[in-house]
């Protein structure tokens, strides 16, 4: 999907709900991921060719609110600390991190990446994300 200059558009993503923290004060998360690249974009660079190509892979988990009540609108909050996604896994689940690969000229590097964003998702019909058994 093409985006305007200064914007990044993701490829079609898959979402999976899970517990960031289970129990009495549960936190439910939405894990956004896909096979292959989540997004690919270009940045200006001093590297040969004058640009860097950045590819994001892996997944990011954000806290979902509200839970345990019907709503047509949800807020997903994605956080990072020191360039690492927090959280990196659902409670009891396997670690799945967000990674960026950068190609600048003939140089390629990869590193763990953190996403900080707040998304508001509005559906046509109200849904309930249940955290209580």
mmCIF file of N, CA and C in Angstrom:
data_model
loop_
_atom_site.group_PDB
_atom_site.id
_atom_site.type_symbol
_atom_site.label_atom_id
_atom_site.label_comp_id
_atom_site.label_asym_id
_atom_site.label_seq_id
_atom_site.Cartn_x
_atom_site.Cartn_y
_atom_site.Cartn_z
ATOM 1 N N UNK A 1 0.852 -1.179 0.000
ATOM 2 C CA UNK A 1 0.000 0.000 0.000
ATOM 3 C C UNK A 1 0.893 1.236 0.000
ATOM 4 N N UNK A 2 0.696 2.155 -0.916
ATOM 5 C CA UNK A 2 1.499 3.369 -1.000
ATOM 6 C C UNK A 2 0.982 4.401 -0.003
ATOM 7 N N UNK A 3 1.909 5.171 0.533
ATOM 8 C CA UNK A 3 1.553 6.217 1.496
ATOM 9 C C UNK A 3 2.125 7.540 1.008
ATOM 10 N N UNK A 4 1.546 8.617 1.489
ATOM 11 C CA UNK A 4 2.042 9.951 1.164
ATOM 12 C C UNK A 4 3.389 10.168 1.847
ATOM 13 N N UNK A 5 4.154 11.106 1.329
ATOM 14 C CA UNK A 5 5.441 11.438 1.927
ATOM 15 C C UNK A 5 5.253 11.786 3.398
ATOM 16 N N UNK A 6 6.085 11.199 4.262
ATOM 17 C CA UNK A 6 5.983 11.445 5.702
ATOM 18 C C UNK A 6 5.056 10.490 6.422
ATOM 19 N N UNK A 7 4.411 9.589 5.700
ATOM 20 C CA UNK A 7 3.514 8.609 6.311
ATOM 21 C C UNK A 7 4.009 7.199 6.005
ATOM 22 N N UNK A 8 3.659 6.265 6.896
ATOM 23 C CA UNK A 8 3.992 4.859 6.697
ATOM 24 C C UNK A 8 2.698 4.070 6.688
ATOM 25 N N UNK A 9 2.497 3.279 5.643
ATOM 26 C CA UNK A 9 1.321 2.415 5.548
ATOM 27 C C UNK A 9 1.784 0.978 5.762
ATOM 28 N N UNK A 10 1.065 0.229 6.583
ATOM 29 C CA UNK A 10 1.422 -1.170 6.806
ATOM 30 C C UNK A 10 0.792 -2.045 5.735
ATOM 31 N N UNK A 11 1.326 -3.238 5.596
ATOM 32 C CA UNK A 11 0.668 -4.266 4.808
ATOM 33 C C UNK A 11 -0.525 -4.750 5.629
ATOM 34 N N UNK A 12 -1.395 -5.578 5.059
ATOM 35 C CA UNK A 12 -2.539 -6.093 5.803
ATOM 36 C C UNK A 12 -2.032 -6.907 6.987
ATOM 37 N N UNK A 13 -2.518 -6.587 8.187
ATOM 38 C CA UNK A 13 -2.054 -7.228 9.414
ATOM 39 C C UNK A 13 -3.089 -8.192 9.961
ATOM 40 N N UNK A 14 -2.621 -9.156 10.743
ATOM 41 C CA UNK A 14 -3.484 -10.071 11.471
ATOM 42 C C UNK A 14 -3.435 -9.679 12.933
ATOM 43 N N UNK A 15 -4.530 -9.863 13.643
ATOM 44 C CA UNK A 15 -4.563 -9.552 15.069
ATOM 45 C C UNK A 15 -4.954 -10.760 15.894
ATOM 46 N N UNK A 16 -4.340 -10.888 17.063
ATOM 47 C CA UNK A 16 -4.658 -11.976 17.980
ATOM 48 C C UNK A 16 -4.772 -11.385 19.378
ATOM 49 N N UNK A 17 -5.883 -11.698 20.072
ATOM 50 C CA UNK A 17 -6.058 -11.251 21.442
ATOM 51 C C UNK A 17 -5.418 -12.238 22.401
ATOM 52 N N UNK A 18 -4.888 -11.742 23.505
ATOM 53 C CA UNK A 18 -4.307 -12.588 24.539
ATOM 54 C C UNK A 18 -4.133 -11.778 25.812
ATOM 55 N N UNK A 19 -3.687 -12.444 26.862
ATOM 56 C CA UNK A 19 -3.489 -11.763 28.137
ATOM 57 C C UNK A 19 -2.057 -11.262 28.257
ATOM 58 N N UNK A 20 -1.925 -9.955 28.463
ATOM 59 C CA UNK A 20 -0.640 -9.386 28.853
ATOM 60 C C UNK A 20 -0.435 -9.741 30.321
ATOM 61 N N UNK A 21 -1.519 -9.620 31.082
ATOM 62 C CA UNK A 21 -1.533 -10.048 32.480
ATOM 63 C C UNK A 21 -2.918 -10.603 32.773
ATOM 64 N N UNK A 22 -2.982 -11.850 33.239
ATOM 65 C CA UNK A 22 -4.255 -12.471 33.617
ATOM 66 C C UNK A 22 -4.518 -12.210 35.099
ATOM 67 N N UNK A 23 -5.697 -12.565 35.542
ATOM 68 C CA UNK A 23 -6.012 -12.427 36.964
ATOM 69 C C UNK A 23 -7.057 -11.370 37.232
ATOM 70 N N UNK A 24 -7.105 -10.970 38.487
ATOM 71 C CA UNK A 24 -8.132 -10.028 38.937
ATOM 72 C C UNK A 24 -8.040 -8.681 38.211
ATOM 73 N N UNK A 25 -6.826 -8.193 37.984
ATOM 74 C CA UNK A 25 -6.622 -6.929 37.267
ATOM 75 C C UNK A 25 -6.013 -7.229 35.898
ATOM 76 N N UNK A 26 -6.763 -7.973 35.107
ATOM 77 C CA UNK A 26 -6.279 -8.443 33.809
ATOM 78 C C UNK A 26 -6.033 -7.283 32.844
ATOM 79 N N UNK A 27 -5.028 -7.490 31.988
ATOM 80 C CA UNK A 27 -4.764 -6.585 30.875
ATOM 81 C C UNK A 27 -4.797 -7.443 29.622
ATOM 82 N N UNK A 28 -5.678 -7.088 28.696
ATOM 83 C CA UNK A 28 -5.810 -7.810 27.433
ATOM 84 C C UNK A 28 -5.026 -7.056 26.367
ATOM 85 N N UNK A 29 -4.333 -7.816 25.516
ATOM 86 C CA UNK A 29 -3.534 -7.207 24.463
ATOM 87 C C UNK A 29 -3.949 -7.673 23.086
ATOM 88 N N UNK A 30 -3.633 -6.859 22.089
ATOM 89 C CA UNK A 30 -3.837 -7.203 20.692
ATOM 90 C C UNK A 30 -2.460 -7.278 20.049
ATOM 91 N N UNK A 31 -2.109 -8.462 19.528
ATOM 92 C CA UNK A 31 -0.833 -8.699 18.865
ATOM 93 C C UNK A 31 -1.040 -8.512 17.367
ATOM 94 N N UNK A 32 -0.414 -7.481 16.789
ATOM 95 C CA UNK A 32 -0.506 -7.224 15.350
ATOM 96 C C UNK A 32 0.721 -7.815 14.679
ATOM 97 N N UNK A 33 0.482 -8.668 13.660
ATOM 98 C CA UNK A 33 1.596 -9.336 12.979
ATOM 99 C C UNK A 33 1.167 -9.782 11.599
ATOM 100 N N UNK A 34 2.105 -10.374 10.872
ATOM 101 C CA UNK A 34 1.859 -10.986 9.574
ATOM 102 C C UNK A 34 3.120 -11.740 9.167
ATOM 103 N N UNK A 35 2.972 -12.663 8.254
ATOM 104 C CA UNK A 35 4.138 -13.324 7.674
ATOM 105 C C UNK A 35 4.801 -12.312 6.749
ATOM 106 N N UNK A 36 6.107 -12.230 6.820
ATOM 107 C CA UNK A 36 6.815 -11.252 5.992
ATOM 108 C C UNK A 36 6.802 -9.876 6.625
ATOM 109 N N UNK A 37 6.971 -8.864 5.824
ATOM 110 C CA UNK A 37 7.113 -7.493 6.321
ATOM 111 C C UNK A 37 5.790 -6.896 6.787
ATOM 112 N N UNK A 38 5.838 -6.233 7.950
ATOM 113 C CA UNK A 38 4.691 -5.441 8.416
ATOM 114 C C UNK A 38 4.594 -4.174 7.568
ATOM 115 N N UNK A 39 5.754 -3.602 7.279
ATOM 116 C CA UNK A 39 5.813 -2.375 6.475
ATOM 117 C C UNK A 39 7.213 -2.221 5.912
ATOM 118 N N UNK A 40 7.303 -1.548 4.782
ATOM 119 C CA UNK A 40 8.583 -1.187 4.173
ATOM 120 C C UNK A 40 8.477 0.265 3.736
ATOM 121 N N UNK A 41 9.511 1.039 4.061
ATOM 122 C CA UNK A 41 9.486 2.453 3.683
ATOM 123 C C UNK A 41 10.902 2.947 3.418
ATOM 124 N N UNK A 42 11.019 4.111 2.790
ATOM 125 C CA UNK A 42 12.301 4.708 2.451
ATOM 126 C C UNK A 42 12.500 6.008 3.214
ATOM 127 N N UNK A 43 13.772 6.270 3.535
ATOM 128 C CA UNK A 43 14.166 7.521 4.189
ATOM 129 C C UNK A 43 15.349 8.108 3.428
ATOM 130 N N UNK A 44 15.481 9.421 3.452
ATOM 131 C CA UNK A 44 16.648 10.059 2.856
ATOM 132 C C UNK A 44 17.870 9.691 3.675
ATOM 133 N N UNK A 45 19.024 9.577 3.004
ATOM 134 C CA UNK A 45 20.239 9.133 3.679
ATOM 135 C C UNK A 45 21.459 9.714 2.988
ATOM 136 N N UNK A 46 22.576 9.744 3.714
ATOM 137 C CA UNK A 46 23.845 10.147 3.108
ATOM 138 C C UNK A 46 24.563 8.951 2.492
ATOM 139 N N UNK A 47 23.947 7.764 2.584
ATOM 140 C CA UNK A 47 24.515 6.547 1.986
ATOM 141 C C UNK A 47 24.491 6.648 0.465
ATOM 142 N N UNK A 48 25.336 5.861 -0.212
ATOM 143 C CA UNK A 48 25.278 5.846 -1.678
ATOM 144 C C UNK A 48 23.850 5.569 -2.157
ATOM 145 N N UNK A 49 23.404 6.323 -3.123
ATOM 146 C CA UNK A 49 22.032 6.192 -3.607
ATOM 147 C C UNK A 49 21.101 7.190 -2.938
ATOM 148 N N UNK A 50 21.537 7.794 -1.827
ATOM 149 C CA UNK A 50 20.772 8.843 -1.165
ATOM 150 C C UNK A 50 19.549 8.399 -0.387
ATOM 151 N N UNK A 51 19.418 7.071 -0.149
ATOM 152 C CA UNK A 51 18.248 6.632 0.603
ATOM 153 C C UNK A 51 18.564 5.371 1.404
ATOM 154 N N UNK A 52 17.737 5.130 2.416
ATOM 155 C CA UNK A 52 17.749 3.899 3.206
ATOM 156 C C UNK A 52 16.396 3.237 3.026
ATOM 157 N N UNK A 53 16.369 1.919 2.928
ATOM 158 C CA UNK A 53 15.121 1.178 2.867
ATOM 159 C C UNK A 53 14.972 0.444 4.200
ATOM 160 N N UNK A 54 13.882 0.703 4.888
ATOM 161 C CA UNK A 54 13.627 0.122 6.208
ATOM 162 C C UNK A 54 12.478 -0.870 6.096
ATOM 163 N N UNK A 55 12.673 -2.063 6.657
ATOM 164 C CA UNK A 55 11.639 -3.096 6.679
ATOM 165 C C UNK A 55 11.356 -3.468 8.131
ATOM 166 N N UNK A 56 10.080 -3.446 8.519
ATOM 167 C CA UNK A 56 9.661 -3.866 9.862
ATOM 168 C C UNK A 56 9.087 -5.271 9.788
ATOM 169 N N UNK A 57 9.553 -6.158 10.684
ATOM 170 C CA UNK A 57 9.065 -7.532 10.745
ATOM 171 C C UNK A 57 8.818 -7.903 12.204
ATOM 172 N N UNK A 58 8.069 -8.976 12.410
ATOM 173 C CA UNK A 58 7.772 -9.451 13.758
ATOM 174 C C UNK A 58 6.376 -9.059 14.171
ATOM 175 N N UNK A 59 6.235 -8.597 15.413
ATOM 176 C CA UNK A 59 4.908 -8.200 15.876
ATOM 177 C C UNK A 59 5.015 -7.194 17.009
ATOM 178 N N UNK A 60 3.896 -6.567 17.305
ATOM 179 C CA UNK A 60 3.797 -5.617 18.408
ATOM 180 C C UNK A 60 2.501 -5.894 19.166
ATOM 181 N N UNK A 61 2.582 -5.899 20.499
ATOM 182 C CA UNK A 61 1.418 -6.142 21.348
ATOM 183 C C UNK A 61 1.051 -4.840 22.049
ATOM 184 N N UNK A 62 -0.212 -4.461 21.936
ATOM 185 C CA UNK A 62 -0.704 -3.258 22.601
ATOM 186 C C UNK A 62 -1.871 -3.589 23.515
ATOM 187 N N UNK A 63 -1.993 -2.845 24.601
ATOM 188 C CA UNK A 63 -3.087 -3.040 25.559
ATOM 189 C C UNK A 63 -4.394 -2.527 24.956
ATOM 190 N N UNK A 64 -5.466 -3.327 25.115
ATOM 191 C CA UNK A 64 -6.780 -3.003 24.557
ATOM 192 C C UNK A 64 -7.700 -2.509 25.673
ATOM 193 N N UNK A 65 -8.406 -1.416 25.400
ATOM 194 C CA UNK A 65 -9.418 -0.907 26.327
ATOM 195 C C UNK A 65 -10.595 -0.427 25.514
ATOM 196 N N UNK A 66 -11.810 -0.554 25.956
ATOM 197 C CA UNK A 66 -12.241 -1.131 27.228
ATOM 198 C C UNK A 66 -12.329 -2.653 27.144
ATOM 199 N N UNK A 67 -12.338 -3.295 28.299
ATOM 200 C CA UNK A 67 -12.566 -4.733 28.370
ATOM 201 C C UNK A 67 -13.776 -4.977 29.274
ATOM 202 N N UNK A 68 -14.391 -6.127 29.099
ATOM 203 C CA UNK A 68 -15.525 -6.571 29.909
ATOM 204 C C UNK A 68 -16.760 -5.680 29.807
ATOM 205 N N UNK A 69 -16.904 -5.011 28.662
ATOM 206 C CA UNK A 69 -18.149 -4.278 28.385
ATOM 207 C C UNK A 69 -18.271 -4.079 26.877
ATOM 208 N N UNK A 70 -19.494 -3.952 26.417
ATOM 209 C CA UNK A 70 -19.748 -3.762 24.986
ATOM 210 C C UNK A 70 -19.275 -2.373 24.553
ATOM 211 N N UNK A 71 -18.647 -2.329 23.387
ATOM 212 C CA UNK A 71 -18.199 -1.056 22.845
ATOM 213 C C UNK A 71 -17.984 -1.209 21.341
ATOM 214 N N UNK A 72 -18.241 -0.151 20.604
ATOM 215 C CA UNK A 72 -17.954 -0.146 19.162
ATOM 216 C C UNK A 72 -16.604 0.506 18.897
ATOM 217 N N UNK A 73 -15.990 1.095 19.950
ATOM 218 C CA UNK A 73 -14.704 1.771 19.785
ATOM 219 C C UNK A 73 -13.715 1.259 20.830
ATOM 220 N N UNK A 74 -12.508 0.904 20.363
ATOM 221 C CA UNK A 74 -11.457 0.393 21.233
ATOM 222 C C UNK A 74 -10.191 1.206 21.030
ATOM 223 N N UNK A 75 -9.404 1.334 22.091
ATOM 224 C CA UNK A 75 -8.111 1.998 22.029
ATOM 225 C C UNK A 75 -7.036 0.950 22.280
ATOM 226 N N UNK A 76 -6.064 0.868 21.379
ATOM 227 C CA UNK A 76 -4.922 -0.042 21.505
ATOM 228 C C UNK A 76 -3.688 0.826 21.751
ATOM 229 N N UNK A 77 -3.008 0.587 22.877
ATOM 230 C CA UNK A 77 -1.845 1.391 23.235
ATOM 231 C C UNK A 77 -0.583 0.532 23.176
ATOM 232 N N UNK A 78 0.332 0.908 22.288
ATOM 233 C CA UNK A 78 1.591 0.205 22.097
ATOM 234 C C UNK A 78 2.700 1.022 22.750
ATOM 235 N N UNK A 79 3.530 0.365 23.562
ATOM 236 C CA UNK A 79 4.589 1.071 24.281
ATOM 237 C C UNK A 79 5.937 0.398 24.053
ATOM 238 N N UNK A 80 6.990 1.182 24.276
ATOM 239 C CA UNK A 80 8.354 0.678 24.148
ATOM 240 C C UNK A 80 9.212 1.318 25.232
ATOM 241 N N UNK A 81 10.318 0.664 25.519
ATOM 242 C CA UNK A 81 11.275 1.199 26.480
ATOM 243 C C UNK A 81 12.664 0.910 25.939
ATOM 244 N N UNK A 82 13.467 1.939 25.796
ATOM 245 C CA UNK A 82 14.845 1.824 25.299
ATOM 246 C C UNK A 82 14.910 1.086 23.961
ATOM 247 N N UNK A 83 13.937 1.333 23.080
ATOM 248 C CA UNK A 83 13.940 0.734 21.765
ATOM 249 C C UNK A 83 13.458 -0.702 21.703
ATOM 250 N N UNK A 84 12.884 -1.206 22.802
ATOM 251 C CA UNK A 84 12.347 -2.566 22.837
ATOM 252 C C UNK A 84 10.850 -2.504 23.113
ATOM 253 N N UNK A 85 10.103 -3.307 22.399
ATOM 254 C CA UNK A 85 8.651 -3.362 22.570
ATOM 255 C C UNK A 85 8.317 -3.874 23.964
ATOM 256 N N UNK A 86 7.336 -3.260 24.613
ATOM 257 C CA UNK A 86 6.862 -3.761 25.909
ATOM 258 C C UNK A 86 5.351 -3.841 25.861
ATOM 259 N N UNK A 87 4.779 -5.003 26.037
ATOM 260 C CA UNK A 87 5.433 -6.282 26.295
ATOM 261 C C UNK A 87 5.898 -6.931 24.994
ATOM 262 N N UNK A 88 6.723 -7.972 25.124
ATOM 263 C CA UNK A 88 7.221 -8.707 23.957
ATOM 264 C C UNK A 88 6.524 -10.057 23.797
ATOM 265 N N UNK A 89 5.630 -10.374 24.715
ATOM 266 C CA UNK A 89 4.920 -11.654 24.635
ATOM 267 C C UNK A 89 3.673 -11.599 25.496
ATOM 268 N N UNK A 90 2.721 -12.488 25.180
ATOM 269 C CA UNK A 90 1.566 -12.672 26.037
ATOM 270 C C UNK A 90 1.996 -13.486 27.246
ATOM 271 N N UNK A 91 1.256 -13.377 28.337
ATOM 272 C CA UNK A 91 1.563 -14.140 29.542
ATOM 273 C C UNK A 91 1.624 -15.629 29.193
ATOM 274 N N UNK A 92 2.744 -16.260 29.511
ATOM 275 C CA UNK A 92 2.924 -17.686 29.230
ATOM 276 C C UNK A 92 3.212 -18.004 27.781
ATOM 277 N N UNK A 93 3.320 -16.993 26.921
ATOM 278 C CA UNK A 93 3.531 -17.225 25.492
ATOM 279 C C UNK A 93 4.983 -17.079 25.085
ATOM 280 N N UNK A 94 5.233 -17.316 23.819
ATOM 281 C CA UNK A 94 6.579 -17.188 23.269
ATOM 282 C C UNK A 94 6.899 -15.728 22.966
ATOM 283 N N UNK A 95 8.162 -15.369 23.124
ATOM 284 C CA UNK A 95 8.620 -14.018 22.824
ATOM 285 C C UNK A 95 8.525 -13.777 21.318
ATOM 286 N N UNK A 96 7.977 -12.634 20.939
ATOM 287 C CA UNK A 96 7.848 -12.262 19.529
ATOM 288 C C UNK A 96 8.112 -10.770 19.454
ATOM 289 N N UNK A 97 9.222 -10.395 18.883
ATOM 290 C CA UNK A 97 9.651 -9.006 18.928
ATOM 291 C C UNK A 97 9.470 -8.307 17.585
ATOM 292 N N UNK A 98 9.574 -7.023 17.637
ATOM 293 C CA UNK A 98 9.525 -6.172 16.451
ATOM 294 C C UNK A 98 10.978 -5.883 16.055
ATOM 295 N N UNK A 99 11.305 -6.086 14.785
ATOM 296 C CA UNK A 99 12.673 -5.918 14.299
ATOM 297 C C UNK A 99 12.661 -5.030 13.064
ATOM 298 N N UNK A 100 13.627 -4.112 12.994
ATOM 299 C CA UNK A 100 13.774 -3.305 11.772
ATOM 300 C C UNK A 100 15.087 -3.667 11.094
ATOM 301 N N UNK A 101 15.017 -3.805 9.777
ATOM 302 C CA UNK A 101 16.199 -4.042 8.944
ATOM 303 C C UNK A 101 16.375 -2.816 8.068
ATOM 304 N N UNK A 102 17.610 -2.327 8.003
ATOM 305 C CA UNK A 102 17.897 -1.122 7.231
ATOM 306 C C UNK A 102 18.945 -1.450 6.174
ATOM 307 N N UNK A 103 18.634 -1.118 4.922
ATOM 308 C CA UNK A 103 19.589 -1.256 3.829
ATOM 309 C C UNK A 103 19.920 0.153 3.356
ATOM 310 N N UNK A 104 21.217 0.497 3.480
ATOM 311 C CA UNK A 104 21.701 1.809 3.050
ATOM 312 C C UNK A 104 22.909 1.571 2.155
ATOM 313 N N UNK A 105 22.750 1.799 0.872
ATOM 314 C CA UNK A 105 23.820 1.486 -0.065
ATOM 315 C C UNK A 105 24.064 -0.013 -0.064
ATOM 316 N N UNK A 106 25.284 -0.447 0.232
ATOM 317 C CA UNK A 106 25.618 -1.868 0.293
ATOM 318 C C UNK A 106 25.580 -2.407 1.722
ATOM 319 N N UNK A 107 25.278 -1.560 2.678
ATOM 320 C CA UNK A 107 25.255 -1.939 4.095
ATOM 321 C C UNK A 107 23.849 -2.382 4.511
ATOM 322 N N UNK A 108 23.786 -3.464 5.313
ATOM 323 C CA UNK A 108 22.506 -3.918 5.861
ATOM 324 C C UNK A 108 22.681 -4.176 7.350
ATOM 325 N N UNK A 109 21.729 -3.705 8.145
ATOM 326 C CA UNK A 109 21.764 -3.942 9.580
ATOM 327 C C UNK A 109 20.350 -4.248 10.067
ATOM 328 N N UNK A 110 20.276 -4.977 11.176
ATOM 329 C CA UNK A 110 18.981 -5.300 11.798
ATOM 330 C C UNK A 110 19.097 -5.069 13.293
ATOM 331 N N UNK A 111 18.009 -4.602 13.886
ATOM 332 C CA UNK A 111 17.988 -4.437 15.331
ATOM 333 C C UNK A 111 16.561 -4.482 15.846
ATOM 334 N N UNK A 112 16.451 -4.854 17.124
ATOM 335 C CA UNK A 112 15.150 -4.868 17.766
ATOM 336 C C UNK A 112 14.628 -3.439 17.800
ATOM 337 N N UNK A 113 13.320 -3.295 17.659
ATOM 338 C CA UNK A 113 12.704 -1.983 17.521
ATOM 339 C C UNK A 113 11.509 -1.872 18.449
ATOM 340 N N UNK A 114 11.248 -0.677 18.940
ATOM 341 C CA UNK A 114 10.078 -0.435 19.771
ATOM 342 C C UNK A 114 9.102 0.492 19.077
ATOM 343 N N UNK A 115 7.824 0.213 19.236
ATOM 344 C CA UNK A 115 6.759 1.040 18.664
ATOM 345 C C UNK A 115 5.988 1.695 19.802
ATOM 346 N N UNK A 116 5.818 2.992 19.728
ATOM 347 C CA UNK A 116 4.974 3.718 20.671
ATOM 348 C C UNK A 116 3.874 4.379 19.847
ATOM 349 N N UNK A 117 2.636 3.937 20.062
ATOM 350 C CA UNK A 117 1.511 4.471 19.288
ATOM 351 C C UNK A 117 0.211 4.185 20.016
ATOM 352 N N UNK A 118 -0.773 5.011 19.763
ATOM 353 C CA UNK A 118 -2.123 4.780 20.259
ATOM 354 C C UNK A 118 -3.049 4.747 19.060
ATOM 355 N N UNK A 119 -3.762 3.635 18.904
ATOM 356 C CA UNK A 119 -4.686 3.459 17.796
ATOM 357 C C UNK A 119 -6.112 3.441 18.318
ATOM 358 N N UNK A 120 -7.007 4.081 17.609
ATOM 359 C CA UNK A 120 -8.429 4.018 17.933
ATOM 360 C C UNK A 120 -9.103 3.258 16.804
ATOM 361 N N UNK A 121 -9.778 2.167 17.162
ATOM 362 C CA UNK A 121 -10.440 1.311 16.185
ATOM 363 C C UNK A 121 -11.941 1.389 16.428
ATOM 364 N N UNK A 122 -12.696 1.733 15.396
ATOM 365 C CA UNK A 122 -14.140 1.828 15.502
ATOM 366 C C UNK A 122 -14.777 0.811 14.570
ATOM 367 N N UNK A 123 -15.642 -0.039 15.123
ATOM 368 C CA UNK A 123 -16.336 -1.046 14.338
ATOM 369 C C UNK A 123 -17.762 -0.636 14.038
ATOM 370 N N UNK A 124 -18.403 -1.382 13.157
ATOM 371 C CA UNK A 124 -19.793 -1.099 12.823
ATOM 372 C C UNK A 124 -20.744 -1.558 13.923
ATOM 373 N N UNK A 125 -20.370 -2.616 14.612
ATOM 374 C CA UNK A 125 -21.210 -3.177 15.671
ATOM 375 C C UNK A 125 -20.422 -3.235 16.974
ATOM 376 N N UNK A 126 -21.079 -3.053 18.115
ATOM 377 C CA UNK A 126 -20.386 -3.179 19.403
ATOM 378 C C UNK A 126 -19.912 -4.616 19.630
ATOM 379 N N UNK A 127 -18.730 -4.751 20.255
ATOM 380 C CA UNK A 127 -18.146 -6.030 20.627
ATOM 381 C C UNK A 127 -17.752 -5.968 22.092
ATOM 382 N N UNK A 128 -17.522 -7.124 22.687
ATOM 383 C CA UNK A 128 -17.027 -7.177 24.057
ATOM 384 C C UNK A 128 -15.778 -8.032 24.090
ATOM 385 N N UNK A 129 -14.706 -7.462 24.613
ATOM 386 C CA UNK A 129 -13.471 -8.202 24.854
ATOM 387 C C UNK A 129 -13.543 -8.644 26.313
ATOM 388 N N UNK A 130 -13.731 -9.955 26.517
ATOM 389 C CA UNK A 130 -13.930 -10.484 27.859
ATOM 390 C C UNK A 130 -12.606 -10.899 28.486
ATOM 391 N N UNK A 131 -12.341 -10.387 29.680
ATOM 392 C CA UNK A 131 -11.159 -10.770 30.431
ATOM 393 C C UNK A 131 -11.539 -11.588 31.654
ATOM 394 N N UNK A 132 -12.827 -11.639 31.971
ATOM 395 C CA UNK A 132 -13.311 -12.398 33.134
ATOM 396 C C UNK A 132 -13.821 -13.741 32.667
ATOM 397 N N UNK A 133 -13.529 -14.804 33.446
ATOM 398 C CA UNK A 133 -14.038 -16.142 33.058
ATOM 399 C C UNK A 133 -15.543 -16.247 33.182
#
